[in-house]
Short mmCIF file of N, CA, C and O in Angstrom, two decimals:
data_model
loop_
_atom_site.label_atom_id
_atom_site.label_comp_id
_atom_site.label_asym_id
_atom_site.label_seq_id
_atom_site.Cartn_x
_atom_site.Cartn_y
_atom_site.Cartn_z
N UNK A 34 4.94 24.15 -12.59
CA UNK A 34 5.58 24.74 -13.73
C UNK A 34 5.12 23.99 -14.98
O UNK A 34 5.01 22.77 -14.97
N UNK A 35 4.84 24.73 -16.05
CA UNK A 35 4.45 24.11 -17.30
C UNK A 35 4.96 24.99 -18.45
O UNK A 35 4.81 26.20 -18.43
N UNK A 36 5.60 24.33 -19.42
CA UNK A 36 5.96 24.99 -20.66
C UNK A 36 5.83 23.96 -21.78
O UNK A 36 5.33 22.87 -21.55
N UNK A 37 6.26 24.29 -22.97
CA UNK A 37 6.03 23.39 -24.10
C UNK A 37 6.81 22.08 -24.02
O UNK A 37 6.50 21.12 -24.71
N UNK A 38 7.83 22.01 -23.17
CA UNK A 38 8.65 20.81 -23.07
C UNK A 38 8.56 20.11 -21.73
O UNK A 38 9.01 18.98 -21.60
N UNK A 39 7.96 20.75 -20.73
CA UNK A 39 8.05 20.19 -19.38
C UNK A 39 6.85 20.59 -18.53
O UNK A 39 6.36 21.71 -18.63
N UNK A 40 6.42 19.64 -17.70
CA UNK A 40 5.41 19.90 -16.67
C UNK A 40 5.99 19.38 -15.36
O UNK A 40 6.49 18.25 -15.31
N UNK A 41 5.93 20.17 -14.32
CA UNK A 41 6.36 19.74 -12.99
C UNK A 41 5.28 20.13 -12.00
O UNK A 41 4.90 21.29 -11.90
N UNK A 42 4.75 19.12 -11.28
CA UNK A 42 3.65 19.34 -10.35
C UNK A 42 4.04 18.75 -9.00
O UNK A 42 4.45 17.59 -8.92
N UNK A 43 3.89 19.53 -7.93
CA UNK A 43 4.06 19.05 -6.57
C UNK A 43 2.67 18.82 -5.98
O UNK A 43 1.79 19.66 -6.12
N UNK A 44 2.48 17.67 -5.32
CA UNK A 44 1.20 17.31 -4.73
C UNK A 44 1.26 17.43 -3.21
O UNK A 44 2.19 16.94 -2.59
N UNK A 45 0.23 18.04 -2.66
CA UNK A 45 0.12 18.25 -1.22
C UNK A 45 -1.28 17.87 -0.75
O UNK A 45 -2.24 17.94 -1.52
N UNK A 46 -1.39 17.49 0.51
CA UNK A 46 -2.67 17.44 1.21
C UNK A 46 -2.54 18.50 2.29
O UNK A 46 -1.73 18.36 3.21
N UNK A 47 -3.29 19.57 2.13
CA UNK A 47 -3.12 20.71 3.03
C UNK A 47 -1.71 21.27 2.86
O UNK A 47 -1.28 21.57 1.76
N UNK A 48 -0.97 21.34 3.93
CA UNK A 48 0.41 21.83 3.91
C UNK A 48 1.42 20.69 3.80
O UNK A 48 2.61 20.93 3.70
N UNK A 49 0.94 19.42 3.81
CA UNK A 49 1.84 18.27 3.82
C UNK A 49 2.21 17.86 2.40
O UNK A 49 1.36 17.49 1.59
N UNK A 50 3.51 17.90 2.08
CA UNK A 50 4.02 17.47 0.78
C UNK A 50 3.93 15.95 0.65
O UNK A 50 4.30 15.23 1.56
N UNK A 51 3.42 15.46 -0.50
CA UNK A 51 3.34 14.02 -0.74
C UNK A 51 4.37 13.57 -1.76
O UNK A 51 5.19 12.72 -1.48
N UNK A 52 4.29 14.09 -3.00
CA UNK A 52 5.20 13.66 -4.05
C UNK A 52 5.21 14.70 -5.16
O UNK A 52 4.41 15.63 -5.16
N UNK A 53 6.14 14.51 -6.11
CA UNK A 53 6.23 15.38 -7.29
C UNK A 53 6.13 14.53 -8.54
O UNK A 53 6.54 13.37 -8.56
N UNK A 54 5.59 15.11 -9.60
CA UNK A 54 5.44 14.47 -10.89
C UNK A 54 6.08 15.36 -11.95
O UNK A 54 5.86 16.57 -11.95
N UNK A 55 6.86 14.77 -12.84
CA UNK A 55 7.46 15.52 -13.95
C UNK A 55 7.18 14.79 -15.25
O UNK A 55 7.26 13.56 -15.31
N UNK A 56 6.86 15.55 -16.28
CA UNK A 56 6.64 15.00 -17.62
C UNK A 56 7.44 15.86 -18.59
O UNK A 56 7.35 17.09 -18.55
N UNK A 57 8.22 15.21 -19.44
CA UNK A 57 9.07 15.91 -20.39
C UNK A 57 8.78 15.42 -21.80
O UNK A 57 8.46 14.24 -21.99
N UNK A 58 8.91 16.29 -22.78
CA UNK A 58 8.86 15.85 -24.17
C UNK A 58 10.00 14.87 -24.37
O UNK A 58 11.12 15.12 -23.94
N UNK A 59 9.73 13.74 -25.00
CA UNK A 59 10.73 12.69 -25.14
C UNK A 59 11.79 13.11 -26.14
O UNK A 59 11.52 13.33 -27.32
N UNK A 60 12.98 13.27 -25.65
CA UNK A 60 14.14 13.61 -26.45
C UNK A 60 15.32 12.83 -25.92
O UNK A 60 15.32 12.42 -24.75
N UNK A 61 16.35 12.64 -26.73
CA UNK A 61 17.53 11.94 -26.20
C UNK A 61 18.26 12.84 -25.20
O UNK A 61 19.04 13.69 -25.58
N UNK A 62 17.89 12.70 -23.95
CA UNK A 62 18.54 13.50 -22.91
C UNK A 62 18.82 12.61 -21.72
O UNK A 62 18.18 11.59 -21.54
N UNK A 63 19.75 13.00 -20.92
CA UNK A 63 20.12 12.19 -19.75
C UNK A 63 19.34 12.64 -18.54
O UNK A 63 19.04 13.80 -18.36
N UNK A 64 19.00 11.67 -17.70
CA UNK A 64 18.33 11.92 -16.44
C UNK A 64 19.25 11.38 -15.37
O UNK A 64 19.64 10.23 -15.41
N UNK A 65 19.63 12.21 -14.43
CA UNK A 65 20.59 11.80 -13.41
C UNK A 65 19.91 11.65 -12.05
O UNK A 65 19.22 12.54 -11.60
N UNK A 66 20.12 10.48 -11.46
CA UNK A 66 19.64 10.19 -10.11
C UNK A 66 20.79 9.53 -9.38
O UNK A 66 21.44 8.64 -9.92
N UNK A 67 21.03 9.96 -8.17
CA UNK A 67 22.08 9.35 -7.38
C UNK A 67 21.67 7.92 -7.04
O UNK A 67 20.71 7.70 -6.31
N UNK A 68 22.36 6.95 -7.61
CA UNK A 68 22.00 5.56 -7.36
C UNK A 68 23.00 4.85 -6.45
O UNK A 68 22.92 3.64 -6.27
N UNK A 69 23.91 5.60 -5.86
CA UNK A 69 24.84 5.01 -4.91
C UNK A 69 24.05 4.56 -3.69
O UNK A 69 23.21 5.30 -3.17
N UNK A 70 24.27 3.34 -3.26
CA UNK A 70 23.54 2.76 -2.13
C UNK A 70 22.04 2.75 -2.37
O UNK A 70 21.26 2.95 -1.45
N UNK A 71 21.63 2.50 -3.61
CA UNK A 71 20.22 2.45 -3.95
C UNK A 71 19.82 1.05 -4.37
O UNK A 71 20.64 0.26 -4.81
N UNK A 72 18.54 0.78 -4.25
CA UNK A 72 17.97 -0.47 -4.70
C UNK A 72 17.22 -0.17 -5.99
O UNK A 72 16.31 0.67 -6.01
N UNK A 73 17.59 -0.84 -7.07
CA UNK A 73 16.97 -0.60 -8.37
C UNK A 73 16.16 -1.82 -8.76
O UNK A 73 16.65 -2.95 -8.71
N UNK A 74 14.90 -1.59 -9.14
CA UNK A 74 14.03 -2.67 -9.58
C UNK A 74 13.22 -2.18 -10.78
O UNK A 74 13.28 -1.00 -11.14
N UNK A 75 12.46 -3.09 -11.37
CA UNK A 75 11.70 -2.77 -12.57
C UNK A 75 10.29 -3.30 -12.44
O UNK A 75 10.04 -4.29 -11.75
N UNK A 76 9.36 -2.63 -13.10
CA UNK A 76 7.96 -3.04 -13.13
C UNK A 76 7.39 -2.62 -14.48
O UNK A 76 8.07 -1.97 -15.28
N UNK A 77 6.16 -3.01 -14.74
CA UNK A 77 5.46 -2.58 -15.96
C UNK A 77 4.19 -1.85 -15.57
O UNK A 77 3.44 -2.30 -14.71
N UNK A 78 3.98 -0.69 -16.21
CA UNK A 78 2.78 0.11 -16.00
C UNK A 78 2.23 0.48 -17.36
O UNK A 78 2.95 1.05 -18.19
N UNK A 79 0.97 0.14 -17.58
CA UNK A 79 0.31 0.48 -18.85
C UNK A 79 1.15 0.07 -20.05
O UNK A 79 1.24 0.79 -21.04
N UNK A 80 1.80 -1.09 -19.96
CA UNK A 80 2.60 -1.61 -21.06
C UNK A 80 3.99 -1.02 -21.18
O UNK A 80 4.73 -1.37 -22.08
N UNK A 81 4.36 -0.13 -20.27
CA UNK A 81 5.68 0.50 -20.31
C UNK A 81 6.53 0.02 -19.13
O UNK A 81 6.04 -0.08 -18.01
N UNK A 82 7.79 -0.26 -19.40
CA UNK A 82 8.71 -0.67 -18.35
C UNK A 82 9.12 0.55 -17.53
O UNK A 82 9.49 1.57 -18.08
N UNK A 83 9.01 0.43 -16.21
CA UNK A 83 9.41 1.52 -15.32
C UNK A 83 10.61 1.10 -14.50
O UNK A 83 10.79 -0.09 -14.19
N UNK A 84 11.44 2.05 -14.18
CA UNK A 84 12.59 1.84 -13.31
C UNK A 84 12.27 2.46 -11.96
O UNK A 84 11.85 3.62 -11.89
N UNK A 85 12.45 1.67 -10.91
CA UNK A 85 12.21 2.13 -9.54
C UNK A 85 13.55 2.22 -8.84
O UNK A 85 14.28 1.22 -8.77
N UNK A 86 13.88 3.40 -8.33
CA UNK A 86 15.14 3.61 -7.62
C UNK A 86 14.79 4.04 -6.19
O UNK A 86 14.25 5.12 -5.98
N UNK A 87 15.10 3.15 -5.24
CA UNK A 87 14.84 3.43 -3.82
C UNK A 87 16.18 3.66 -3.13
O UNK A 87 17.07 2.82 -3.21
N UNK A 88 16.31 4.78 -2.44
CA UNK A 88 17.54 5.00 -1.68
C UNK A 88 17.60 3.98 -0.55
O UNK A 88 16.58 3.60 0.02
N UNK A 89 18.80 3.52 -0.25
CA UNK A 89 18.98 2.48 0.77
C UNK A 89 18.47 2.93 2.13
O UNK A 89 18.01 2.12 2.93
N UNK A 90 18.52 4.23 2.39
CA UNK A 90 18.05 4.74 3.68
C UNK A 90 16.56 5.10 3.65
O UNK A 90 16.04 5.70 4.58
N UNK A 91 15.87 4.75 2.55
CA UNK A 91 14.44 5.01 2.36
C UNK A 91 14.07 6.48 2.44
O UNK A 91 12.95 6.82 2.78
N UNK A 92 15.02 7.35 2.10
CA UNK A 92 14.72 8.78 2.13
C UNK A 92 14.03 9.26 0.86
O UNK A 92 13.30 10.24 0.90
N UNK A 93 14.25 8.59 -0.27
CA UNK A 93 13.62 9.03 -1.51
C UNK A 93 13.38 7.84 -2.42
O UNK A 93 14.18 6.92 -2.50
N UNK A 94 12.25 7.89 -3.12
CA UNK A 94 11.90 6.89 -4.13
C UNK A 94 11.67 7.62 -5.44
O UNK A 94 10.98 8.65 -5.48
N UNK A 95 12.28 7.11 -6.51
CA UNK A 95 12.12 7.67 -7.86
C UNK A 95 11.56 6.59 -8.77
O UNK A 95 12.03 5.46 -8.75
N UNK A 96 10.56 6.94 -9.57
CA UNK A 96 10.00 6.05 -10.57
C UNK A 96 10.09 6.77 -11.90
O UNK A 96 9.59 7.89 -12.04
N UNK A 97 10.75 6.13 -12.88
CA UNK A 97 10.97 6.74 -14.19
C UNK A 97 10.51 5.81 -15.29
O UNK A 97 10.70 4.60 -15.20
N UNK A 98 9.90 6.37 -16.34
CA UNK A 98 9.52 5.58 -17.50
C UNK A 98 9.27 6.52 -18.67
O UNK A 98 9.27 7.74 -18.52
N UNK A 99 9.06 5.92 -19.84
CA UNK A 99 8.69 6.72 -21.00
C UNK A 99 7.76 5.92 -21.89
O UNK A 99 7.68 4.71 -21.79
N UNK A 100 7.04 6.67 -22.72
CA UNK A 100 6.23 6.05 -23.76
C UNK A 100 6.77 6.58 -25.08
O UNK A 100 7.88 7.08 -25.13
N UNK A 101 6.04 6.50 -26.14
CA UNK A 101 6.57 6.93 -27.43
C UNK A 101 6.62 8.45 -27.58
O UNK A 101 7.19 8.95 -28.55
N UNK A 102 6.05 9.18 -26.60
CA UNK A 102 5.99 10.62 -26.73
C UNK A 102 6.64 11.38 -25.58
O UNK A 102 7.22 12.45 -25.78
N UNK A 103 6.55 10.87 -24.37
CA UNK A 103 7.02 11.59 -23.18
C UNK A 103 7.89 10.71 -22.29
O UNK A 103 7.78 9.49 -22.31
N UNK A 104 8.69 11.36 -21.46
CA UNK A 104 9.35 10.67 -20.35
C UNK A 104 8.71 11.20 -19.08
O UNK A 104 8.27 12.35 -19.01
N UNK A 105 8.64 10.34 -18.05
CA UNK A 105 7.95 10.67 -16.81
C UNK A 105 8.85 10.37 -15.62
O UNK A 105 9.67 9.45 -15.67
N UNK A 106 8.63 11.11 -14.54
CA UNK A 106 9.42 10.92 -13.32
C UNK A 106 8.55 11.29 -12.14
O UNK A 106 8.08 12.42 -12.04
N UNK A 107 8.29 10.33 -11.27
CA UNK A 107 7.58 10.58 -10.02
C UNK A 107 8.57 10.31 -8.91
O UNK A 107 9.26 9.29 -8.92
N UNK A 108 8.64 11.22 -7.95
CA UNK A 108 9.57 11.02 -6.84
C UNK A 108 8.96 11.56 -5.56
O UNK A 108 8.14 12.48 -5.58
N UNK A 109 9.35 10.93 -4.44
CA UNK A 109 8.79 11.32 -3.16
C UNK A 109 9.71 10.93 -2.01
O UNK A 109 10.45 9.94 -2.11
N UNK A 110 9.63 11.69 -0.96
CA UNK A 110 10.27 11.33 0.30
C UNK A 110 9.21 10.93 1.33
O UNK A 110 9.55 10.60 2.45
N UNK A 111 7.94 10.95 0.92
CA UNK A 111 6.84 10.69 1.85
C UNK A 111 6.05 9.42 1.55
O UNK A 111 5.52 8.80 2.46
N UNK A 112 5.95 9.04 0.28
CA UNK A 112 5.12 7.90 -0.13
C UNK A 112 5.95 6.64 -0.26
O UNK A 112 7.15 6.68 -0.50
N UNK A 113 5.27 5.48 -0.14
CA UNK A 113 5.96 4.21 -0.36
C UNK A 113 5.89 3.83 -1.84
O UNK A 113 5.19 4.47 -2.63
N UNK A 114 6.61 2.80 -2.22
CA UNK A 114 6.71 2.39 -3.63
C UNK A 114 5.34 2.03 -4.19
O UNK A 114 4.98 2.46 -5.30
N UNK A 115 4.55 1.23 -3.47
CA UNK A 115 3.26 0.80 -3.99
C UNK A 115 2.34 1.99 -4.26
O UNK A 115 1.64 2.02 -5.27
N UNK A 116 2.36 2.98 -3.40
CA UNK A 116 1.54 4.18 -3.60
C UNK A 116 2.01 4.94 -4.84
O UNK A 116 1.19 5.34 -5.67
N UNK A 117 3.32 5.12 -4.99
CA UNK A 117 3.84 5.83 -6.16
C UNK A 117 3.54 5.08 -7.45
O UNK A 117 3.23 5.69 -8.48
N UNK A 118 3.61 3.75 -7.42
CA UNK A 118 3.27 2.97 -8.61
C UNK A 118 1.80 3.14 -8.98
O UNK A 118 1.46 3.21 -10.16
N UNK A 119 0.92 3.23 -7.99
CA UNK A 119 -0.50 3.48 -8.27
C UNK A 119 -0.68 4.85 -8.91
O UNK A 119 -1.46 5.01 -9.84
N UNK A 120 0.03 5.85 -8.41
CA UNK A 120 -0.03 7.17 -9.02
C UNK A 120 0.49 7.12 -10.46
O UNK A 120 -0.10 7.72 -11.36
N UNK A 121 1.55 6.39 -10.68
CA UNK A 121 2.12 6.27 -12.03
C UNK A 121 1.13 5.59 -12.97
O UNK A 121 1.01 5.98 -14.14
N UNK A 122 0.42 4.59 -12.49
CA UNK A 122 -0.57 3.90 -13.31
C UNK A 122 -1.68 4.82 -13.78
O UNK A 122 -2.30 4.60 -14.82
N UNK A 123 -1.94 5.88 -13.02
CA UNK A 123 -3.03 6.79 -13.37
C UNK A 123 -2.65 7.76 -14.49
O UNK A 123 -3.50 8.46 -15.03
N UNK A 124 -1.38 7.82 -14.86
CA UNK A 124 -0.93 8.71 -15.93
C UNK A 124 -1.32 8.11 -17.27
O UNK A 124 -0.97 6.99 -17.59
N UNK A 125 -2.06 8.86 -18.05
CA UNK A 125 -2.53 8.38 -19.37
C UNK A 125 -1.99 9.29 -20.44
O UNK A 125 -1.93 10.45 -20.33
#
C-alpha cells in the first residue's frame, strides 16, 4: 500500500512471509504496540535512536524510529532482532 502519507510493504521469499515495513509522514501521532510482557531495548541506526520491542514469547519483534521527516516501523514474527536491525539500517 502506498499513498501520500504512508507506505506499507510486506516482504516474502516465495510464499514465505518474512517481515513488514511501514513508513509514515512524520506527524504528532500515537503508535500503539502491546508492550505487556515485552522486552524493550534501544539501539542507534544511521544516527537515529530506535526502539526495539520483543514480545516475551518471541512471537513478534517491532523496531520503531523516526528521522526529521518520517517515522518507520519494521515488524516480524519470522526474523530475529539482528536481522531486522540490518534491514532497518538499509533504510535511507
